[in-house]
Amino acid sequence: MKGLILGVWRWVDERTQISRVVRATLTEYMVPANLNFWYTMGSLLIACFVIQIVTGILLLIYYVPETSKAFESVKFITSAVPFGWLIRRLHAMTANLFVLVLFLHMLSTLYMGSYKKPREIQWMTGVILFGLVLTEALSGYLLPWSQLSYWATTVATNAIGSIPKIGDMLVVWVRGTPKVSQFTLGRFFAMHVSLIPFTILMFIAIHLLFMRLTGISAPPGTDKSKVAKVPFFPHMVSEDLTSLFIFLAALTLLVFFFPQFAFPPDALEPANPLQTPAHIKPEWYFLANYQALKLVPNEFLGILLQLVVGVILFFLPFLDRSPERRPLKRPVFTTLVTLGLLAYIALAVWGHYS
Amino acid sequence: MTTRRGFLQRLVGVFAGLTGLSFLGPVVAYLAPKKEKGGRKILLDPNGSPVKADILNKEPSVVGFGINGEPTIVIKYEGELRAFSAVCTHLGCLVKWKPAKAEFFCPCHAGRFDANGVNIAGPPPEPLPRYRVYVTGDNLLGLEEGKA
Amino acid sequence: MRGYPFWIVFVAVTLAAGPLHAEVKNTCVTCHEEQKDEDPDLAAPVFDWQTSIHFENGISCSDCHGGNPRAEDEDVAMSEEAGFVGAPDPEEVPDFCGKCHSAVRDNYMQSAHAEALLEDESGPSCVDCHTAHKQQKVSLDLINEDLCSQCHDYDQAAKLKEAMRSMDQDLTLMDHRVERLFREGLDVESEQKALFALRNRAHRLTHVLDLDRILSELGAVRADLGALDKRVQEGEQVVQNRRRLGTVMILFFLIGALLAWMYHRELMREAHESQH
């Protein structure tokens, strides 16, 4: 019996080269032994993506993308389908953690200077992924057709209207109708469940491919050619697993004990296009942008400013070309990033309490 | 004698496996098919509203959803109500009642059943399952499992 | 619309809708107000009304007294054609207020207060307790010794107040529990509706003012509240079970994290040793 299984395995392996691929990408793929905790954020993000795809497909089974039925269908999932509440909460809460871990991933890259030559393409695909994930989060927001969905989408899509000349037209194009309606739901639904996830998947593939091609960076201040190397599997996978378990514990804590974080009261009321709720605020990761828009007197200028920040971030590897990666040896950059981060947090807190 | 490394490796493997399994439970429950709701079993039209029994005073037969959502045909034959599964036992097309010949006819492969649901011609291998049928107090068509 | 996005305009209009009522020119208000020096009695209702809950909710003179608040001429404004009814006689008051507060009127009409009012105008009508123009949001404090003992012993009224107070307390407590389940995402629509109906039943009774009847009705409400309590308890059990499951899962993942970390440390130690 054992011989037969072994024989079948040899036959398959000879034709698919699985064992060679496993050796090349896992057991004999050598990485610096001094990779720290921050290097596990990438695998956490892949875990987030997988959780979102799985829970998303499960939600799709019962969800109905039609304005008169969407809220009811979501309510059916959470109250009538076994564990439907868990699947929905996981999906909504992981969306939040997805953005949070993405922030940490990018911040560590900024501080450690890992975006520098030869990893410019990885950084740029990363910035694109960041934008895609935010768009994915925003488009998913409308689908339950709750008060929060409807008004948050109304406000968010309105921001586009401040672009001179073509703004009003663009808003109608994004919404499909002058006001948020069934046509908006249709567009956002298609974006959320197919266009953006597939695009994200493609960019993840490119992102990972280039990471493997250029090799992972060693922490700043260490010479990659001189530090000791360990195999990716199991040495680094066990570290990834440690982070993953901590992540799952945090996710479970939020899902089981703080569902209100993802579902404030307005999310529990069906959308009413004739009644704006009293405290309509965007999600925490858009709060800083929201507050910045309120502070800048001209709305278009506000959007332009944020666009400029985005473009600078995207082209960062070409603006900052010195090979130095240690945070303390490049005080100007480190100070700028820290100030930017503090300003972002301050704006978000301000936006929350304003 | 296992090494410390081997022991830990096995433990971590078990935990990773259990984590996967712990997700599987809720997913299976989530996907579990819906059970038939209890309560009255009456013939329903495609919109889910009950079929009125007096339609059989005008029409020789009526088709609707019966027990477990099974397409069911009710006929009035010699003044008596009879109910059968409308699903042909050959390949699942729906049979029609031909009052002139007192036969059920399947349009897909020309299978024929008599007024008792017994297969009399064509490919069908078995008779049509029969149900007990009665007119309820509120003029609907009640159905019960089992022969009339 | 550019520069003022749709939703800002929308919010502004919605918010303005209430106060706007008061800002539209109202000749009843302006004309009566002007007479505050010559004939303070004619002006007083305006100032009283401006402190009332009716004012807050945009209910104005003509909503109760009829007449035409747009007309400049007082004869037109307070003409019969404009539906002006003026101040009601005491026995007409229940029907006057009952135009809107019909359920309360029906309950009041069964009370000893109404009986005495219709017999010889000795019983109190709506305005004797709620005032004619400065009505505030209702509260059980309206039943108090000063007011009640003007006509009769406070004893009965005190018992009634206590019964209503304890009922209100129970209803409020249940309201909080149902609200908590709602926030948890449970489907409590039927519970919310049942509680709303119970609250109405309990509150409408107030004006019957028949202690025995109120106590027996409150008993019935309380029994239904008990049935509701069972359903809410089931919901609370569901929440409790979820928390238990969550706790187990969190512990499980934390142990997993610890083991993976120990395994990782062991691997790194071995790798380090093998290099030396």
PDB file of C-alpha atoms in Angstrom, chain C:
ATOM      1  CA  MET C   1     -25.161  72.658  -6.522  1.00  0.00           C
ATOM      2  CA  ARG C   2     -21.380  72.640  -6.798  1.00  0.00           C
ATOM      3  CA  GLY C   3     -19.708  73.843  -3.628  1.00  0.00           C
ATOM      4  CA  TYR C   4     -22.852  72.960  -1.676  1.00  0.00           C
ATOM      5  CA  PRO C   5     -23.115  69.209  -2.095  1.00  0.00           C
ATOM      6  CA  PHE C   6     -26.544  67.754  -2.188  1.00  0.00           C
ATOM      7  CA  TRP C   7     -26.389  66.267   1.274  1.00  0.00           C
ATOM      8  CA  ILE C   8     -25.436  69.515   2.985  1.00  0.00           C
ATOM      9  CA  VAL C   9     -28.361  71.258   1.351  1.00  0.00           C
ATOM     10  CA  PHE C  10     -30.548  68.324   2.303  1.00  0.00           C
ATOM     11  CA  VAL C  11     -29.498  68.407   5.950  1.00  0.00           C
ATOM     12  CA  ALA C  12     -29.961  72.158   6.087  1.00  0.00           C
ATOM     13  CA  VAL C  13     -33.460  71.953   4.644  1.00  0.00           C
ATOM     14  CA  THR C  14     -34.423  69.114   6.962  1.00  0.00           C
ATOM     15  CA  LEU C  15     -33.115  70.924  10.012  1.00  0.00           C
ATOM     16  CA  ALA C  16     -34.722  74.182   8.984  1.00  0.00           C
ATOM     17  CA  ALA C  17     -38.116  72.604   8.413  1.00  0.00           C
ATOM     18  CA  GLY C  18     -39.099  72.773  12.098  1.00  0.00           C
ATOM     19  CA  PRO C  19     -38.032  76.289  13.098  1.00  0.00           C
ATOM     20  CA  LEU C  20     -39.179  77.640   9.717  1.00  0.00           C
ATOM     21  CA  HIS C  21     -42.755  77.256  10.937  1.00  0.00           C
ATOM     22  CA  ALA C  22     -42.173  80.013  13.450  1.00  0.00           C
ATOM     23  CA  GLU C  23     -40.441  82.238  10.933  1.00  0.00           C
ATOM     24  CA  VAL C  24     -43.216  82.314   8.373  1.00  0.00           C
ATOM     25  CA  LYS C  25     -45.263  85.429   9.037  1.00  0.00           C
ATOM     26  CA  ASN C  26     -48.096  84.613  11.385  1.00  0.00           C
ATOM     27  CA  THR C  27     -50.568  87.429  11.965  1.00  0.00           C
ATOM     28  CA  CYS C  28     -52.102  85.789  15.048  1.00  0.00           C
ATOM     29  CA  VAL C  29     -48.712  85.956  16.745  1.00  0.00           C
ATOM     30  CA  THR C  30     -47.680  89.409  15.538  1.00  0.00           C
ATOM     31  CA  CYS C  31     -51.037  91.045  16.264  1.00  0.00           C
ATOM     32  CA  HIS C  32     -51.506  89.528  19.722  1.00  0.00           C
ATOM     33  CA  GLU C  33     -47.907  90.222  20.631  1.00  0.00           C
ATOM     34  CA  GLU C  34     -48.287  93.912  19.778  1.00  0.00           C
ATOM     35  CA  GLN C  35     -50.947  94.331  22.434  1.00  0.00           C
ATOM     36  CA  LYS C  36     -48.696  93.346  25.297  1.00  0.00           C
ATOM     37  CA  ASP C  37     -48.874  96.845  26.820  1.00  0.00           C
ATOM     38  CA  GLU C  38     -52.534  97.802  26.261  1.00  0.00           C
ATOM     39  CA  ASP C  39     -54.100  94.415  26.913  1.00  0.00           C
ATOM     40  CA  PRO C  40     -51.594  91.973  28.428  1.00  0.00           C
ATOM     41  CA  ASP C  41     -54.273  89.233  28.644  1.00  0.00           C
ATOM     42  CA  LEU C  42     -54.504  89.109  24.838  1.00  0.00           C
ATOM     43  CA  ALA C  43     -50.724  88.859  24.470  1.00  0.00           C
ATOM     44  CA  ALA C  44     -50.022  86.377  27.288  1.00  0.00           C
ATOM     45  CA  PRO C  45     -51.031  83.229  25.327  1.00  0.00           C
ATOM     46  CA  VAL C  46     -48.381  84.017  22.712  1.00  0.00           C
ATOM     47  CA  PHE C  47     -45.600  84.171  25.284  1.00  0.00           C
ATOM     48  CA  ASP C  48     -46.921  81.095  27.098  1.00  0.00           C
ATOM     49  CA  TRP C  49     -47.183  79.177  23.839  1.00  0.00           C
ATOM     50  CA  GLN C  50     -43.581  80.017  22.960  1.00  0.00           C
ATOM     51  CA  THR C  51     -42.437  77.983  25.983  1.00  0.00           C
ATOM     52  CA  SER C  52     -44.639  74.979  25.155  1.00  0.00           C
ATOM     53  CA  ILE C  53     -43.986  71.621  23.506  1.00  0.00           C
ATOM     54  CA  HIS C  54     -46.568  72.608  20.885  1.00  0.00           C
ATOM     55  CA  PHE C  55     -44.297  75.483  19.828  1.00  0.00           C
ATOM     56  CA  GLU C  56     -41.279  73.143  19.743  1.00  0.00           C
ATOM     57  CA  ASN C  57     -43.139  70.814  17.394  1.00  0.00           C
ATOM     58  CA  GLY C  58     -44.406  73.586  15.147  1.00  0.00           C
ATOM     59  CA  ILE C  59     -48.032  73.499  16.325  1.00  0.00           C
ATOM     60  CA  SER C  60     -49.363  77.021  16.031  1.00  0.00           C
ATOM     61  CA  CYS C  61     -52.468  79.017  17.140  1.00  0.00           C
ATOM     62  CA  SER C  62     -54.588  78.168  14.125  1.00  0.00           C
ATOM     63  CA  ASP C  63     -53.960  74.417  14.523  1.00  0.00           C
ATOM     64  CA  CYS C  64     -56.216  74.513  17.604  1.00  0.00           C
ATOM     65  CA  HIS C  65     -58.216  77.725  17.325  1.00  0.00           C
ATOM     66  CA  GLY C  66     -58.758  77.790  13.585  1.00  0.00           C
ATOM     67  CA  GLY C  67     -58.745  81.127  11.737  1.00  0.00           C
ATOM     68  CA  ASN C  68     -56.415  82.352   9.042  1.00  0.00           C
ATOM     69  CA  PRO C  69     -52.902  83.240  10.204  1.00  0.00           C
ATOM     70  CA  ARG C  70     -52.056  84.795   6.794  1.00  0.00           C
ATOM     71  CA  ALA C  71     -54.829  87.362   6.810  1.00  0.00           C
ATOM     72  CA  GLU C  72     -53.828  90.942   7.675  1.00  0.00           C
ATOM     73  CA  ASP C  73     -57.319  92.047   8.670  1.00  0.00           C
ATOM     74  CA  GLU C  74     -58.424  90.785  12.080  1.00  0.00           C
ATOM     75  CA  ASP C  75     -62.063  90.397  11.004  1.00  0.00           C
ATOM     76  CA  VAL C  76     -60.984  88.141   8.162  1.00  0.00           C
ATOM     77  CA  ALA C  77     -58.424  86.297  10.245  1.00  0.00           C
ATOM     78  CA  MET C  78     -60.917  85.464  12.990  1.00  0.00           C
ATOM     79  CA  SER C  79     -63.987  84.982  10.791  1.00  0.00           C
ATOM     80  CA  GLU C  80     -66.252  81.970  10.831  1.00  0.00           C
ATOM     81  CA  GLU C  81     -65.378  81.363   7.171  1.00  0.00           C
ATOM     82  CA  ALA C  82     -61.742  80.903   8.224  1.00  0.00           C
ATOM     83  CA  GLY C  83     -62.897  78.296  10.724  1.00  0.00           C
ATOM     84  CA  PHE C  84     -62.160  80.392  13.778  1.00  0.00           C
ATOM     85  CA  VAL C  85     -63.407  78.808  16.991  1.00  0.00           C
ATOM     86  CA  GLY C  86     -61.750  80.965  19.654  1.00  0.00           C
ATOM     87  CA  ALA C  87     -61.511  79.762  23.226  1.00  0.00           C
ATOM     88  CA  PRO C  88     -63.671  76.721  24.111  1.00  0.00           C
ATOM     89  CA  ASP C  89     -66.065  76.599  27.078  1.00  0.00           C
ATOM     90  CA  PRO C  90     -64.823  74.330  29.872  1.00  0.00           C
ATOM     91  CA  GLU C  91     -67.024  71.371  28.883  1.00  0.00           C
ATOM     92  CA  GLU C  92     -65.874  71.730  25.266  1.00  0.00           C
ATOM     93  CA  VAL C  93     -62.196  71.459  26.180  1.00  0.00           C
ATOM     94  CA  PRO C  94     -61.904  67.631  25.922  1.00  0.00           C
ATOM     95  CA  ASP C  95     -63.190  67.687  22.336  1.00  0.00           C
ATOM     96  CA  PHE C  96     -61.084  70.748  21.571  1.00  0.00           C
ATOM     97  CA  CYS C  97     -57.818  68.987  22.538  1.00  0.00           C
ATOM     98  CA  GLY C  98     -59.196  65.638  21.373  1.00  0.00           C
ATOM     99  CA  LYS C  99     -59.047  66.842  17.770  1.00  0.00           C
ATOM    100  CA  CYS C 100     -55.470  65.611  17.895  1.00  0.00           C
ATOM    101  CA  HIS C 101     -55.207  63.691  21.188  1.00  0.00           C
ATOM    102  CA  SER C 102     -58.165  61.451  20.416  1.00  0.00           C
ATOM    103  CA  ALA C 103     -57.054  58.329  22.293  1.00  0.00           C
ATOM    104  CA  VAL C 104     -56.403  60.339  25.441  1.00  0.00           C
ATOM    105  CA  ARG C 105     -59.757  62.058  25.072  1.00  0.00           C
ATOM    106  CA  ASP C 106     -61.544  58.680  24.871  1.00  0.00           C
ATOM    107  CA  ASN C 107     -59.846  57.571  28.079  1.00  0.00           C
ATOM    108  CA  TYR C 108     -60.507  60.840  29.833  1.00  0.00           C
ATOM    109  CA  MET C 109     -64.189  60.713  28.955  1.00  0.00           C
ATOM    110  CA  GLN C 110     -64.504  57.541  31.052  1.00  0.00           C
ATOM    111  CA  SER C 111     -63.067  59.241  34.119  1.00  0.00           C
ATOM    112  CA  ALA C 112     -64.669  60.743  37.198  1.00  0.00           C
ATOM    113  CA  HIS C 113     -63.048  64.002  36.153  1.00  0.00           C
ATOM    114  CA  ALA C 114     -65.081  64.045  32.940  1.00  0.00           C
ATOM    115  CA  GLU C 115     -68.255  63.065  34.752  1.00  0.00           C
ATOM    116  CA  ALA C 116     -67.918  66.010  37.132  1.00  0.00           C
ATOM    117  CA  LEU C 117     -66.989  68.329  34.287  1.00  0.00           C
ATOM    118  CA  LEU C 118     -70.054  67.510  32.213  1.00  0.00           C
ATOM    119  CA  GLU C 119     -72.388  67.525  35.231  1.00  0.00           C
ATOM    120  CA  ASP C 120     -71.638  70.933  36.720  1.00  0.00           C
ATOM    121  CA  GLU C 121     -68.261  72.033  35.339  1.00  0.00           C
ATOM    122  CA  SER C 122     -66.660  71.159  38.689  1.00  0.00           C
ATOM    123  CA  GLY C 123     -64.322  68.472  37.308  1.00  0.00           C
ATOM    124  CA  PRO C 124     -60.943  69.413  35.839  1.00  0.00           C
ATOM    125  CA  SER C 125     -60.510  69.344  32.059  1.00  0.00           C
ATOM    126  CA  CYS C 126     -57.249  68.973  30.111  1.00  0.00           C
ATOM    127  CA  VAL C 127     -56.137  72.558  30.714  1.00  0.00           C
ATOM    128  CA  ASP C 128     -56.511  72.380  34.489  1.00  0.00           C
ATOM    129  CA  CYS C 129     -53.578  70.013  34.737  1.00  0.00           C
ATOM    130  CA  HIS C 130     -51.705  70.606  31.468  1.00  0.00           C
ATOM    131  CA  THR C 131     -52.365  74.406  31.289  1.00  0.00           C
ATOM    132  CA  ALA C 132     -53.970  76.041  28.292  1.00  0.00           C
ATOM    133  CA  HIS C 133     -50.879  77.281  26.452  1.00  0.00           C
ATOM    134  CA  LYS C 134     -47.688  76.239  28.261  1.00  0.00           C
ATOM    135  CA  GLN C 135     -48.051  72.466  27.893  1.00  0.00           C
ATOM    136  CA  GLN C 136     -44.825  70.612  28.556  1.00  0.00           C
ATOM    137  CA  LYS C 137     -43.719  67.101  27.645  1.00  0.00           C
ATOM    138  CA  VAL C 138     -45.833  64.848  29.860  1.00  0.00           C
ATOM    139  CA  SER C 139     -44.346  63.505  33.038  1.00  0.00           C
ATOM    140  CA  LEU C 140     -45.729  61.700  36.047  1.00  0.00           C
ATOM    141  CA  ASP C 141     -44.843  64.794  38.079  1.00  0.00           C
ATOM    142  CA  LEU C 142     -48.091  66.299  36.780  1.00  0.00           C
ATOM    143  CA  ILE C 143     -49.724  64.103  39.406  1.00  0.00           C
ATOM    144  CA  ASN C 144     -48.711  65.969  42.535  1.00  0.00           C
ATOM    145  CA  GLU C 145     -50.168  66.931  45.874  1.00  0.00           C
ATOM    146  CA  ASP C 146     -50.495  70.671  45.080  1.00  0.00           C
ATOM    147  CA  LEU C 147     -52.572  70.044  41.981  1.00  0.00           C
ATOM    148  CA  CYS C 148     -54.702  67.105  43.080  1.00  0.00           C
ATOM    149  CA  SER C 149     -55.485  68.260  46.585  1.00  0.00           C
ATOM    150  CA  GLN C 150     -57.108  71.419  45.237  1.00  0.00           C
ATOM    151  CA  CYS C 151     -60.198  69.257  44.746  1.00  0.00           C
ATOM    152  CA  HIS C 152     -59.761  66.001  46.624  1.00  0.00           C
ATOM    153  CA  ASP C 153     -57.621  63.832  48.834  1.00  0.00           C
ATOM    154  CA  TYR C 154     -54.178  63.050  47.311  1.00  0.00           C
ATOM    155  CA  ASP C 155     -54.176  59.442  48.581  1.00  0.00           C
ATOM    156  CA  GLN C 156     -55.733  57.778  45.523  1.00  0.00           C
ATOM    157  CA  ALA C 157     -53.660  59.892  43.150  1.00  0.00           C
ATOM    158  CA  ALA C 158     -50.446  58.991  44.975  1.00  0.00           C
ATOM    159  CA  LYS C 159     -51.225  55.264  44.595  1.00  0.00           C
ATOM    160  CA  LEU C 160     -51.966  55.770  40.921  1.00  0.00           C
ATOM    161  CA  LYS C 161     -48.734  57.672  40.417  1.00  0.00           C
ATOM    162  CA  GLU C 162     -46.723  54.980  42.144  1.00  0.00           C
ATOM    163  CA  ALA C 163     -48.337  52.251  40.020  1.00  0.00           C
ATOM    164  CA  MET C 164     -47.593  54.177  36.833  1.00  0.00           C
ATOM    165  CA  ARG C 165     -44.062  54.948  37.943  1.00  0.00           C
ATOM    166  CA  SER C 166     -43.157  51.352  38.636  1.00  0.00           C
ATOM    167  CA  MET C 167     -44.774  50.306  35.343  1.00  0.00           C
ATOM    168  CA  ASP C 168     -42.718  52.914  33.491  1.00  0.00           C
ATOM    169  CA  GLN C 169     -39.579  51.710  35.187  1.00  0.00           C
ATOM    170  CA  ASP C 170     -40.213  48.126  34.044  1.00  0.00           C
ATOM    171  CA  LEU C 171     -41.002  49.259  30.509  1.00  0.00           C
ATOM    172  CA  THR C 172     -37.842  51.361  30.338  1.00  0.00           C
ATOM    173  CA  LEU C 173     -35.741  48.480  31.620  1.00  0.00           C
ATOM    174  CA  MET C 174     -37.209  46.184  28.960  1.00  0.00           C
ATOM    175  CA  ASP C 175     -36.590  48.865  26.362  1.00  0.00           C
ATOM    176  CA  HIS C 176     -32.886  48.897  27.245  1.00  0.00           C
ATOM    177  CA  ARG C 177     -32.673  45.107  27.030  1.00  0.00           C
ATOM    178  CA  VAL C 178     -34.391  44.986  23.642  1.00  0.00           C
ATOM    179  CA  GLU C 179     -32.178  47.827  22.415  1.00  0.00           C
ATOM    180  CA  ARG C 180     -29.075  45.881  23.474  1.00  0.00           C
ATOM    181  CA  LEU C 181     -30.193  42.846  21.461  1.00  0.00           C
ATOM    182  CA  PHE C 182     -30.900  45.134  18.505  1.00  0.00           C
ATOM    183  CA  ARG C 183     -27.359  46.521  18.703  1.00  0.00           C
ATOM    184  CA  GLU C 184     -26.066  42.953  18.729  1.00  0.00           C
ATOM    185  CA  GLY C 185     -27.719  42.560  15.339  1.00  0.00           C
ATOM    186  CA  LEU C 186     -30.500  40.213  16.465  1.00  0.00           C
ATOM    187  CA  ASP C 187     -33.849  40.453  14.706  1.00  0.00           C
ATOM    188  CA  VAL C 188     -36.024  41.991  17.445  1.00  0.00           C
ATOM    189  CA  GLU C 189     -38.571  43.729  15.228  1.00  0.00           C
ATOM    190  CA  SER C 190     -41.534  41.864  16.717  1.00  0.00           C
ATOM    191  CA  GLU C 191     -40.248  42.482  20.261  1.00  0.00           C
ATOM    192  CA  GLN C 192     -39.847  46.199  19.540  1.00  0.00           C
ATOM    193  CA  LYS C 193     -43.400  46.355  18.186  1.00  0.00           C
ATOM    194  CA  ALA C 194     -44.803  44.427  21.149  1.00  0.00           C
ATOM    195  CA  LEU C 195     -43.044  46.723  23.595  1.00  0.00           C
ATOM    196  CA  PHE C 196     -44.286  49.806  21.750  1.00  0.00           C
ATOM    197  CA  ALA C 197     -47.861  48.506  21.954  1.00  0.00           C
ATOM    198  CA  LEU C 198     -47.496  47.708  25.668  1.00  0.00           C
ATOM    199  CA  ARG C 199     -46.125  51.160  26.401  1.00  0.00           C
ATOM    200  CA  ASN C 200     -49.097  52.732  24.614  1.00  0.00           C
ATOM    201  CA  ARG C 201     -51.561  50.571  26.500  1.00  0.00           C
ATOM    202  CA  ALA C 202     -50.008  51.565  29.827  1.00  0.00           C
ATOM    203  CA  HIS C 203     -49.822  55.270  29.030  1.00  0.00           C
ATOM    204  CA  ARG C 204     -53.276  55.690  27.554  1.00  0.00           C
ATOM    205  CA  LEU C 205     -54.731  54.441  30.803  1.00  0.00           C
ATOM    206  CA  THR C 206     -53.507  57.398  32.777  1.00  0.00           C
ATOM    207  CA  HIS C 207     -56.517  59.524  31.959  1.00  0.00           C
ATOM    208  CA  VAL C 208     -59.137  57.000  33.006  1.00  0.00           C
ATOM    209  CA  LEU C 209     -58.124  57.899  36.564  1.00  0.00           C
ATOM    210  CA  ASP C 210     -59.957  54.910  37.987  1.00  0.00           C
ATOM    211  CA  LEU C 211     -57.483  53.277  40.341  1.00  0.00           C
ATOM    212  CA  ASP C 212     -59.043  49.786  40.347  1.00  0.00           C
ATOM    213  CA  ARG C 213     -59.339  49.706  36.603  1.00  0.00           C
ATOM    214  CA  ILE C 214     -55.834  51.040  36.052  1.00  0.00           C
ATOM    215  CA  LEU C 215     -54.354  48.535  38.488  1.00  0.00           C
ATOM    216  CA  SER C 216     -56.108  45.637  36.794  1.00  0.00           C
ATOM    217  CA  GLU C 217     -55.106  46.844  33.311  1.00  0.00           C
ATOM    218  CA  LEU C 218     -51.540  47.412  34.436  1.00  0.00           C
ATOM    219  CA  GLY C 219     -51.621  43.847  35.778  1.00  0.00           C
ATOM    220  CA  ALA C 220     -52.580  42.651  32.289  1.00  0.00           C
ATOM    221  CA  VAL C 221     -49.824  44.753  30.705  1.00  0.00           C
ATOM    222  CA  ARG C 222     -47.378  43.342  33.214  1.00  0.00           C
ATOM    223  CA  ALA C 223     -48.410  39.787  32.316  1.00  0.00           C
ATOM    224  CA  ASP C 224     -47.760  40.494  28.621  1.00  0.00           C
ATOM    225  CA  LEU C 225     -44.484  42.084  29.609  1.00  0.00           C
ATOM    226  CA  GLY C 226     -43.615  38.796  31.317  1.00  0.00           C
ATOM    227  CA  ALA C 227     -44.245  36.926  28.054  1.00  0.00           C
ATOM    228  CA  LEU C 228     -42.035  39.427  26.256  1.00  0.00           C
ATOM    229  CA  ASP C 229     -39.415  38.947  28.965  1.00  0.00           C
ATOM    230  CA  LYS C 230     -39.202  35.227  28.071  1.00  0.00           C
ATOM    231  CA  ARG C 231     -38.518  36.034  24.418  1.00  0.00           C
ATOM    232  CA  VAL C 232     -35.936  38.649  25.325  1.00  0.00           C
ATOM    233  CA  GLN C 233     -34.271  36.174  27.682  1.00  0.00           C
ATOM    234  CA  GLU C 234     -33.944  33.725  24.793  1.00  0.00           C
ATOM    235  CA  GLY C 235     -32.203  36.430  22.791  1.00  0.00           C
ATOM    236  CA  GLU C 236     -29.925  37.201  25.718  1.00  0.00           C
ATOM    237  CA  GLN C 237     -29.078  33.518  25.938  1.00  0.00           C
ATOM    238  CA  VAL C 238     -28.078  33.578  22.262  1.00  0.00           C
ATOM    239  CA  VAL C 239     -25.781  36.532  22.905  1.00  0.00           C
ATOM    240  CA  GLN C 240     -24.366  34.799  25.975  1.00  0.00           C
ATOM    241  CA  ASN C 241     -23.641  31.620  23.983  1.00  0.00           C
ATOM    242  CA  ARG C 242     -21.898  33.588  21.268  1.00  0.00           C
ATOM    243  CA  ARG C 243     -19.672  35.219  23.858  1.00  0.00           C
ATOM    244  CA  ARG C 244     -18.757  31.827  25.309  1.00  0.00           C
ATOM    245  CA  LEU C 245     -17.841  30.526  21.859  1.00  0.00           C
ATOM    246  CA  GLY C 246     -15.829  33.690  21.270  1.00  0.00           C
ATOM    247  CA  THR C 247     -13.924  33.304  24.514  1.00  0.00           C
ATOM    248  CA  VAL C 248     -12.988  29.714  23.694  1.00  0.00           C
ATOM    249  CA  MET C 249     -11.840  30.726  20.213  1.00  0.00           C
ATOM    250  CA  ILE C 250      -9.715  33.619  21.504  1.00  0.00           C
ATOM    251  CA  LEU C 251      -7.980  31.356  24.028  1.00  0.00           C
ATOM    252  CA  PHE C 252      -7.435  28.733  21.335  1.00  0.00           C
ATOM    253  CA  PHE C 253      -5.801  31.238  18.974  1.00  0.00           C
ATOM    254  CA  LEU C 254      -3.643  32.706  21.736  1.00  0.00           C
ATOM    255  CA  ILE C 255      -2.328  29.248  22.655  1.00  0.00           C
ATOM    256  CA  GLY C 256      -1.724  28.677  18.945  1.00  0.00           C
ATOM    257  CA  ALA C 257       0.269  31.904  18.789  1.00  0.00           C
ATOM    258  CA  LEU C 258       2.340  30.883  21.813  1.00  0.00           C
ATOM    259  CA  LEU C 259       3.119  27.463  20.347  1.00  0.00           C
ATOM    260  CA  ALA C 260       4.026  28.861  16.933  1.00  0.00           C
ATOM    261  CA  TRP C 261       6.308  31.395  18.604  1.00  0.00           C
ATOM    262  CA  MET C 262       8.013  28.713  20.725  1.00  0.00           C
ATOM    263  CA  TYR C 263       8.452  26.571  17.625  1.00  0.00           C
ATOM    264  CA  HIS C 264       9.917  29.504  15.732  1.00  0.00           C
ATOM    265  CA  ARG C 265      12.341  30.294  18.580  1.00  0.00           C
ATOM    266  CA  GLU C 266      13.444  26.653  18.735  1.00  0.00           C
ATOM    267  CA  LEU C 267      14.066  26.613  14.970  1.00  0.00           C
ATOM    268  CA  MET C 268      16.091  29.816  15.141  1.00  0.00           C
ATOM    269  CA  ARG C 269      18.116  28.514  18.095  1.00  0.00           C
ATOM    270  CA  GLU C 270      18.951  25.340  16.175  1.00  0.00           C
ATOM    271  CA  ALA C 271      19.900  27.325  13.095  1.00  0.00           C
ATOM    272  CA  HIS C 272      22.109  29.569  15.184  1.00  0.00           C
ATOM    273  CA  GLU C 273      23.852  26.630  16.846  1.00  0.00           C
ATOM    274  CA  SER C 274      24.476  24.809  13.592  1.00  0.00           C
ATOM    275  CA  GLN C 275      26.276  27.849  12.254  1.00  0.00           C
ATOM    276  CA  HIS C 276      28.834  27.879  15.013  1.00  0.00           C
TER     277      HIS C 276
END
